[in-house]
XYZ file of N, CA, C and O in Angstrom:
596
model
N -119.181 29.561 44.808
C -119.290 28.411 43.912
C -118.547 28.745 42.620
O -118.768 29.769 42.010
N -117.653 27.876 42.216
C -116.878 28.141 41.009
C -117.720 27.931 39.766
O -118.720 27.221 39.778
N -117.292 28.550 38.666
C -118.084 28.478 37.438
C -118.166 27.068 36.886
O -119.194 26.663 36.362
N -117.083 26.259 37.032
C -117.154 24.900 36.496
C -118.144 24.041 37.261
O -118.749 23.144 36.713
N -118.357 24.329 38.554
C -119.312 23.529 39.304
C -120.747 23.874 38.933
O -121.652 23.103 39.192
N -120.968 25.031 38.332
C -122.309 25.362 37.861
C -122.554 24.797 36.478
O -123.665 24.432 36.136
N -121.529 24.734 35.643
C -121.688 24.258 34.276
C -121.648 22.739 34.198
O -122.400 22.126 33.458
N -120.784 22.105 34.970
C -120.610 20.656 34.922
C -121.168 20.029 36.194
O -121.052 20.602 37.269
N -121.753 18.837 36.054
C -122.345 18.177 37.216
C -121.965 16.701 37.250
O -121.575 16.126 36.235
N -122.084 16.128 38.415
C -121.985 14.689 38.621
C -123.285 14.275 39.296
O -123.641 14.839 40.326
N -123.992 13.295 38.753
C -125.171 12.771 39.445
C -124.670 11.997 40.658
O -123.511 11.591 40.717
N -125.552 11.775 41.619
C -125.135 11.012 42.800
C -124.694 9.600 42.426
O -123.678 9.129 42.934
N -125.400 8.905 41.493
C -124.894 7.585 41.087
C -123.490 7.650 40.463
O -122.678 6.753 40.681
N -123.194 8.725 39.732
C -121.851 8.871 39.143
C -120.809 9.071 40.230
O -119.725 8.487 40.184
N -121.122 9.897 41.228
C -120.194 10.109 42.339
C -119.963 8.808 43.103
O -118.834 8.491 43.475
N -121.062 8.066 43.334
C -120.946 6.797 44.045
C -120.085 5.808 43.263
O -119.272 5.080 43.836
N -120.264 5.802 41.941
C -119.473 4.895 41.096
C -117.991 5.260 41.156
O -117.133 4.380 41.249
N -117.661 6.553 41.096
C -116.263 6.985 41.180
C -115.636 6.534 42.496
O -114.516 6.032 42.519
N -116.364 6.719 43.570
C -115.847 6.327 44.891
C -115.644 4.812 44.966
O -114.600 4.338 45.417
N -116.630 4.061 44.504
C -116.541 2.601 44.532
C -115.374 2.115 43.672
O -114.622 1.231 44.069
N -115.194 2.724 42.504
C -114.099 2.334 41.626
C -112.752 2.642 42.286
O -111.857 1.810 42.306
N -112.611 3.837 42.847
C -111.353 4.232 43.493
C -111.007 3.299 44.641
O -109.886 2.808 44.752
N -111.979 3.019 45.489
C -111.717 2.153 46.641
C -111.506 0.700 46.232
O -110.693 -0.005 46.812
N -112.217 0.253 45.206
C -112.116 -1.132 44.771
C -110.840 -1.454 44.019
O -110.432 -2.609 43.944
N -110.192 -0.450 43.467
C -108.985 -0.711 42.685
C -107.700 -0.506 43.485
O -106.628 -0.857 43.010
N -107.803 0.025 44.677
C -106.590 0.371 45.432
C -105.722 -0.826 45.778
O -104.527 -0.692 45.961
N -106.300 -2.006 45.843
C -105.529 -3.202 46.182
C -105.546 -4.232 45.057
O -105.224 -5.391 45.258
N -105.895 -3.784 43.878
C -105.996 -4.696 42.745
C -104.621 -5.121 42.241
O -103.659 -4.360 42.287
N -104.548 -6.340 41.751
C -103.308 -6.838 41.164
C -103.253 -6.604 39.658
O -102.221 -6.814 39.039
N -104.381 -6.247 39.075
C -104.461 -6.025 37.631
C -104.831 -4.583 37.348
O -105.549 -3.947 38.138
N -104.384 -4.046 36.205
C -104.805 -2.699 35.826
C -106.325 -2.656 35.662
O -106.932 -3.624 35.212
N -106.922 -1.545 36.032
C -108.351 -1.351 35.840
C -108.581 0.082 35.411
O -107.925 1.000 35.908
N -109.526 0.259 34.474
C -109.808 1.596 33.978
C -111.262 1.706 33.568
O -111.890 0.722 33.182
N -111.799 2.921 33.672
C -113.125 3.232 33.155
C -113.021 4.518 32.354
O -112.191 5.382 32.641
N -113.860 4.638 31.335
C -113.875 5.822 30.480
C -115.089 6.666 30.857
O -116.196 6.147 30.982
N -114.876 7.966 31.029
C -115.965 8.895 31.329
C -116.036 9.959 30.247
O -115.039 10.274 29.598
N -117.223 10.513 30.062
C -117.421 11.531 29.050
C -118.422 12.557 29.542
O -119.088 12.362 30.550
N -118.514 13.660 28.814
C -119.497 14.695 29.108
C -120.754 14.409 28.309
O -120.692 14.101 27.125
N -121.892 14.497 28.958
C -123.172 14.392 28.261
C -124.031 15.558 28.703
O -123.845 16.097 29.801
N -124.960 15.949 27.864
C -125.853 17.024 28.277
C -126.982 16.438 29.098
O -127.386 15.305 28.900
N -127.461 17.223 30.003
C -128.499 16.756 30.912
C -129.818 16.482 30.183
O -130.637 15.724 30.653
N -130.023 17.081 29.029
C -131.303 16.922 28.315
C -131.090 16.357 26.916
O -131.555 16.908 25.929
N -130.371 15.238 26.845
C -130.197 14.540 25.568
C -129.725 15.429 24.423
O -130.368 15.512 23.380
N -128.624 16.094 24.620
C -127.983 16.917 23.591
C -128.812 18.111 23.145
O -128.548 18.697 22.105
N -129.802 18.505 23.916
C -130.595 19.684 23.558
C -130.153 20.871 24.416
O -129.887 21.939 23.910
N -130.053 20.668 25.707
C -129.717 21.738 26.627
C -128.217 21.693 26.931
O -127.756 20.797 27.606
N -127.501 22.667 26.429
C -126.061 22.698 26.685
C -125.722 23.525 27.917
O -124.593 23.914 28.114
N -126.706 23.818 28.733
C -126.454 24.631 29.914
C -125.767 23.846 31.027
O -124.943 24.386 31.730
N -126.145 22.592 31.197
C -125.557 21.773 32.251
C -125.064 20.468 31.653
O -125.835 19.728 31.070
N -123.796 20.207 31.811
C -123.190 18.987 31.287
C -122.878 18.040 32.436
O -122.351 18.461 33.458
N -123.228 16.771 32.255
C -122.937 15.777 33.281
C -121.719 14.966 32.873
O -121.586 14.567 31.725
N -120.843 14.725 33.826
C -119.692 13.859 33.615
C -120.084 12.497 34.166
O -120.446 12.385 35.336
N -120.036 11.482 33.309
C -120.412 10.145 33.768
C -119.661 9.095 32.971
O -119.069 9.379 31.933
N -119.716 7.858 33.483
C -119.050 6.754 32.807
C -119.781 6.447 31.507
O -120.979 6.701 31.379
N -119.060 5.893 30.537
C -119.689 5.539 29.266
C -120.851 4.577 29.486
O -120.943 3.914 30.509
N -121.745 4.518 28.512
C -122.977 3.729 28.633
C -122.734 2.250 28.916
O -123.513 1.616 29.613
N -121.678 1.680 28.353
C -121.403 0.253 28.532
C -120.983 -0.100 29.957
O -121.048 -1.252 30.360
N -120.502 0.894 30.708
C -119.988 0.697 32.065
C -118.877 -0.353 32.086
O -118.756 -1.135 33.023
N -118.076 -0.371 31.049
C -116.984 -1.325 30.923
C -115.857 -0.987 31.887
O -115.469 0.167 32.019
N -115.322 -2.003 32.537
C -114.105 -1.854 33.331
C -113.017 -2.564 32.542
O -113.063 -3.770 32.341
N -112.060 -1.805 32.064
C -110.982 -2.330 31.223
C -109.850 -2.867 32.087
O -109.531 -2.291 33.121
N -109.228 -3.948 31.624
C -108.091 -4.511 32.347
C -106.816 -4.493 31.506
O -105.769 -4.902 31.982
N -106.897 -4.017 30.272
C -105.730 -3.904 29.392
C -105.731 -2.541 28.723
O -106.763 -2.081 28.231
N -104.563 -1.916 28.679
C -104.447 -0.611 28.036
C -104.826 -0.675 26.556
O -105.414 0.257 26.020
N -104.507 -1.789 25.891
C -104.822 -1.929 24.464
C -106.331 -1.858 24.230
O -106.788 -1.301 23.230
N -107.105 -2.450 25.145
C -108.563 -2.444 25.005
C -109.130 -1.030 25.133
O -110.096 -0.674 24.461
N -108.532 -0.237 26.010
C -108.959 1.159 26.150
C -108.749 1.873 24.821
O -109.634 2.572 24.325
N -107.569 1.703 24.236
C -107.238 2.360 22.976
C -108.211 2.023 21.863
O -108.554 2.882 21.046
N -108.685 0.789 21.837
C -109.630 0.378 20.802
C -110.974 1.072 20.943
O -111.670 1.280 19.948
N -111.347 1.449 22.158
C -112.650 2.071 22.382
C -112.626 3.597 22.420
O -113.676 4.224 22.575
N -111.458 4.199 22.281
C -111.400 5.660 22.275
C -111.815 6.200 20.910
O -111.366 5.697 19.881
N -112.660 7.237 20.891
C -113.085 7.817 19.615
C -111.954 8.612 18.960
O -111.032 9.078 19.638
N -112.032 8.777 17.650
C -110.989 9.497 16.911
C -111.066 11.007 17.077
O -110.059 11.695 16.961
N -112.267 11.548 17.317
C -112.443 12.997 17.276
C -113.084 13.599 18.518
O -113.561 14.715 18.474
N -113.118 12.858 19.610
C -113.773 13.358 20.813
C -112.933 13.047 22.052
O -112.424 11.945 22.188
N -112.790 14.016 22.963
C -112.017 13.798 24.190
C -112.712 12.818 25.131
O -113.917 12.584 25.034
N -111.954 12.287 26.071
C -112.491 11.416 27.115
C -111.627 11.561 28.361
O -110.457 11.914 28.295
N -112.242 11.279 29.505
C -111.523 11.155 30.764
C -111.430 9.668 31.058
O -112.430 8.956 31.004
N -110.237 9.188 31.385
C -110.037 7.775 31.684
C -109.443 7.676 33.082
O -108.363 8.221 33.337
N -110.159 7.021 33.979
C -109.632 6.780 35.317
C -108.887 5.467 35.272
O -109.434 4.454 34.832
N -107.635 5.478 35.704
C -106.782 4.308 35.599
C -106.120 3.993 36.929
O -105.501 4.860 37.551
N -106.259 2.752 37.360
C -105.523 2.223 38.498
C -104.564 1.199 37.905
O -105.007 0.221 37.307
N -103.264 1.453 38.042
C -102.287 0.635 37.337
C -101.213 0.113 38.286
O -100.243 0.822 38.593
N -101.360 -1.120 38.788
C -100.340 -1.678 39.688
C -99.011 -1.869 38.954
O -98.992 -2.335 37.816
N -97.943 -1.482 39.600
C -96.621 -1.675 39.012
C -95.589 -1.807 40.105
O -95.807 -1.416 41.238
N -94.473 -2.405 39.725
C -93.370 -2.562 40.649
C -92.345 -1.475 40.350
O -91.870 -1.347 39.226
N -92.026 -0.690 41.356
C -91.065 0.395 41.207
C -89.646 -0.174 41.127
O -89.413 -1.321 41.527
N -88.693 0.597 40.616
C -87.309 0.121 40.547
C -86.761 -0.344 41.901
O -85.904 -1.209 41.962
N -87.307 0.197 42.979
C -86.861 -0.204 44.317
C -87.430 -1.569 44.727
O -87.060 -2.095 45.766
N -88.354 -2.123 43.912
C -88.960 -3.407 44.218
C -90.293 -3.289 44.946
O -90.982 -4.279 45.172
N -90.653 -2.086 45.322
C -91.898 -1.850 46.037
C -93.085 -1.846 45.078
O -93.003 -1.314 43.980
N -94.213 -2.423 45.485
C -95.430 -2.407 44.681
C -96.147 -1.078 44.875
O -96.295 -0.598 45.995
N -96.576 -0.471 43.777
C -97.301 0.791 43.823
C -98.540 0.660 42.951
O -98.522 -0.027 41.933
N -99.631 1.303 43.359
C -100.862 1.278 42.571
C -101.314 2.727 42.358
O -102.221 3.225 43.027
N -100.676 3.439 41.407
C -101.089 4.813 41.158
C -102.503 4.875 40.588
O -102.901 4.021 39.793
N -103.244 5.873 41.028
C -104.606 6.122 40.557
C -104.561 7.458 39.843
O -104.345 8.496 40.474
N -104.701 7.430 38.518
C -104.490 8.633 37.715
C -105.667 8.892 36.776
O -106.468 8.001 36.482
N -105.725 10.115 36.308
C -106.692 10.514 35.296
C -105.939 10.691 33.987
O -104.995 11.484 33.913
N -106.319 9.912 32.984
C -105.774 10.114 31.644
C -106.732 11.044 30.925
O -107.924 10.751 30.810
N -106.223 12.166 30.482
C -107.034 13.162 29.775
C -106.736 12.995 28.291
O -105.710 13.427 27.798
N -107.639 12.297 27.610
C -107.469 11.994 26.186
C -108.053 13.135 25.362
O -109.252 13.410 25.412
N -107.193 13.827 24.627
C -107.590 14.965 23.812
C -106.967 14.813 22.425
O -105.845 15.255 22.179
N -107.690 14.153 21.490
C -107.114 13.925 20.154
C -106.895 15.234 19.406
O -107.649 16.193 19.584
N -105.863 15.261 18.571
C -105.539 16.482 17.827
C -106.635 16.847 16.823
O -106.746 18.004 16.434
N -107.466 15.878 16.444
C -108.531 16.119 15.466
C -109.831 16.603 16.111
O -110.836 16.783 15.433
N -109.819 16.844 17.404
C -111.016 17.266 18.130
C -111.364 18.717 17.801
O -110.481 19.567 17.670
N -112.668 19.016 17.698
C -113.058 20.402 17.384
C -112.881 21.315 18.600
O -112.804 20.866 19.738
N -112.820 22.596 18.349
C -112.513 23.582 19.384
C -113.559 23.615 20.501
O -113.217 23.785 21.668
N -114.829 23.446 20.161
C -115.874 23.491 21.182
C -115.701 22.356 22.196
O -115.754 22.580 23.406
N -115.459 21.135 21.712
C -115.249 20.007 22.627
C -113.980 20.191 23.449
O -113.935 19.854 24.629
N -112.928 20.731 22.833
C -111.686 21.004 23.569
C -111.957 21.910 24.772
O -111.485 21.664 25.875
N -112.726 22.959 24.527
C -113.027 23.920 25.594
C -113.910 23.288 26.673
O -113.687 23.507 27.863
N -114.919 22.512 26.269
C -115.806 21.883 27.247
C -115.034 20.933 28.162
O -115.193 20.957 29.388
N -114.200 20.095 27.577
C -113.437 19.139 28.382
C -112.356 19.828 29.212
O -112.092 19.432 30.349
N -111.735 20.856 28.653
C -110.714 21.586 29.410
C -111.324 22.209 30.662
O -110.717 22.203 31.738
N -112.547 22.722 30.517
C -113.224 23.327 31.660
C -113.610 22.322 32.726
O -113.733 22.661 33.903
N -113.817 21.081 32.337
C -114.254 20.047 33.283
C -113.104 19.253 33.897
O -113.305 18.500 34.845
N -111.901 19.437 33.373
C -110.766 18.593 33.793
C -110.480 18.685 35.292
O -110.338 17.660 35.955
N -110.410 19.868 35.850
C -110.092 20.006 37.276
C -111.210 19.480 38.165
O -110.951 18.877 39.206
N -112.463 19.690 37.740
C -113.574 19.152 38.521
C -113.526 17.627 38.517
O -113.738 16.983 39.545
N -113.228 17.041 37.359
C -113.105 15.585 37.267
C -111.958 15.102 38.155
O -112.092 14.132 38.894
N -110.842 15.804 38.097
C -109.673 15.434 38.911
C -110.015 15.459 40.398
O -109.708 14.518 41.134
N -110.662 16.518 40.833
C -110.981 16.664 42.253
C -112.064 15.696 42.705
O -111.974 15.118 43.788
N -113.083 15.498 41.883
C -114.180 14.608 42.264
C -113.725 13.151 42.289
O -114.109 12.387 43.168
N -112.890 12.765 41.325
C -112.391 11.384 41.272
C -111.259 11.141 42.262
O -110.888 9.996 42.505
N -110.691 12.213 42.828
C -109.613 12.140 43.807
C -108.387 11.411 43.274
O -107.789 10.577 43.958
N -107.998 11.734 42.048
C -106.814 11.116 41.456
C -105.555 11.841 41.923
O -105.599 13.004 42.301
N -104.439 11.143 41.845
C -103.178 11.721 42.275
C -102.471 12.499 41.174
O -101.649 13.362 41.461
N -102.773 12.191 39.926
C -102.028 12.790 38.823
C -102.899 12.804 37.569
O -103.729 11.926 37.368
N -102.697 13.817 36.724
C -103.362 13.892 35.421
C -102.298 13.726 34.348
O -101.281 14.418 34.361
N -102.541 12.786 33.438
C -101.625 12.563 32.318
C -102.390 12.847 31.032
O -103.443 12.252 30.792
N -101.874 13.772 30.239
C -102.534 14.116 28.981
C -101.979 13.260 27.851
O -100.769 13.103 27.719
N -102.905 12.701 27.054
C -102.530 11.922 25.880
C -103.357 12.420 24.693
O -104.469 12.912 24.874
N -102.803 12.301 23.487
C -103.552 12.762 22.315
C -103.778 11.669 21.283
O -104.330 11.922 20.223
N -103.373 10.448 21.605
C -103.544 9.338 20.675
C -103.625 8.040 21.471
O -102.976 7.905 22.515
N -104.412 7.065 20.984
C -104.442 5.768 21.673
C -103.056 5.121 21.764
O -102.785 4.363 22.691
N -102.164 5.445 20.836
C -100.806 4.904 20.875
C -100.033 5.366 22.119
O -99.110 4.688 22.571
N -100.414 6.527 22.660
C -99.745 7.047 23.855
C -99.964 6.152 25.074
O -99.222 6.241 26.059
N -100.982 5.290 25.023
C -101.257 4.397 26.146
C -100.102 3.428 26.397
O -99.887 2.997 27.527
N -99.348 3.106 25.355
C -98.217 2.189 25.498
C -97.151 2.736 26.440
O -96.429 1.972 27.072
N -97.048 4.072 26.529
C -96.024 4.708 27.355
C -96.465 4.942 28.803
O -95.677 5.423 29.614
N -97.706 4.635 29.114
C -98.225 4.924 30.455
C -97.417 4.244 31.558
O -97.076 4.900 32.545
N -97.072 2.946 31.452
C -96.269 2.351 32.537
C -94.975 3.122 32.798
O -94.593 3.334 33.960
N -94.289 3.562 31.747
C -93.043 4.325 31.919
C -93.330 5.664 32.586
O -92.575 6.104 33.452
N -94.407 6.311 32.180
C -94.737 7.617 32.731
C -95.164 7.531 34.200
O -95.067 8.495 34.936
N -95.630 6.356 34.609
C -96.020 6.156 35.996
C -94.842 5.760 36.889
O -94.978 5.671 38.095
N -93.702 5.460 36.267
C -92.506 5.172 37.041
C -92.128 3.712 37.124
O -91.190 3.361 37.826
N -92.831 2.864 36.441
C -92.492 1.448 36.447
C -91.712 1.061 35.201
O -91.456 1.871 34.337
N -91.369 -0.175 35.103
C -90.638 -0.795 33.981
C -89.311 -0.140 33.764
O -89.032 0.833 33.235
């Protein structure tokens, strides 16, 4: 058992939500995204086990601008994004990616916690690619980075 699987956890409802989101967005015509974060299992008291789960609002975003408005200034987040686009060849593609939001103003402890959870999040969410961003403004470049436009 790897060390990240002992430190970080996914509840069964969180795993079910990730699977449902991944399968439900694969044929979507509109962009869809959810924001996930690390929480402690015992309401910020016990830092021994951290759970990765969707934000409390359970918002499904359909515009990149809306995601940017809800990202915190000083705390990392994992953003699962399904973004339909037309490739230069004319073919429709729906990449499913993990946006790893790590603001430059984030403290070192949070940087380390999220860095340790990144691969587990990637593997559990079954994304094809991880894109690192450090500012909500970077969301504007996502279509280009995915190969469209």
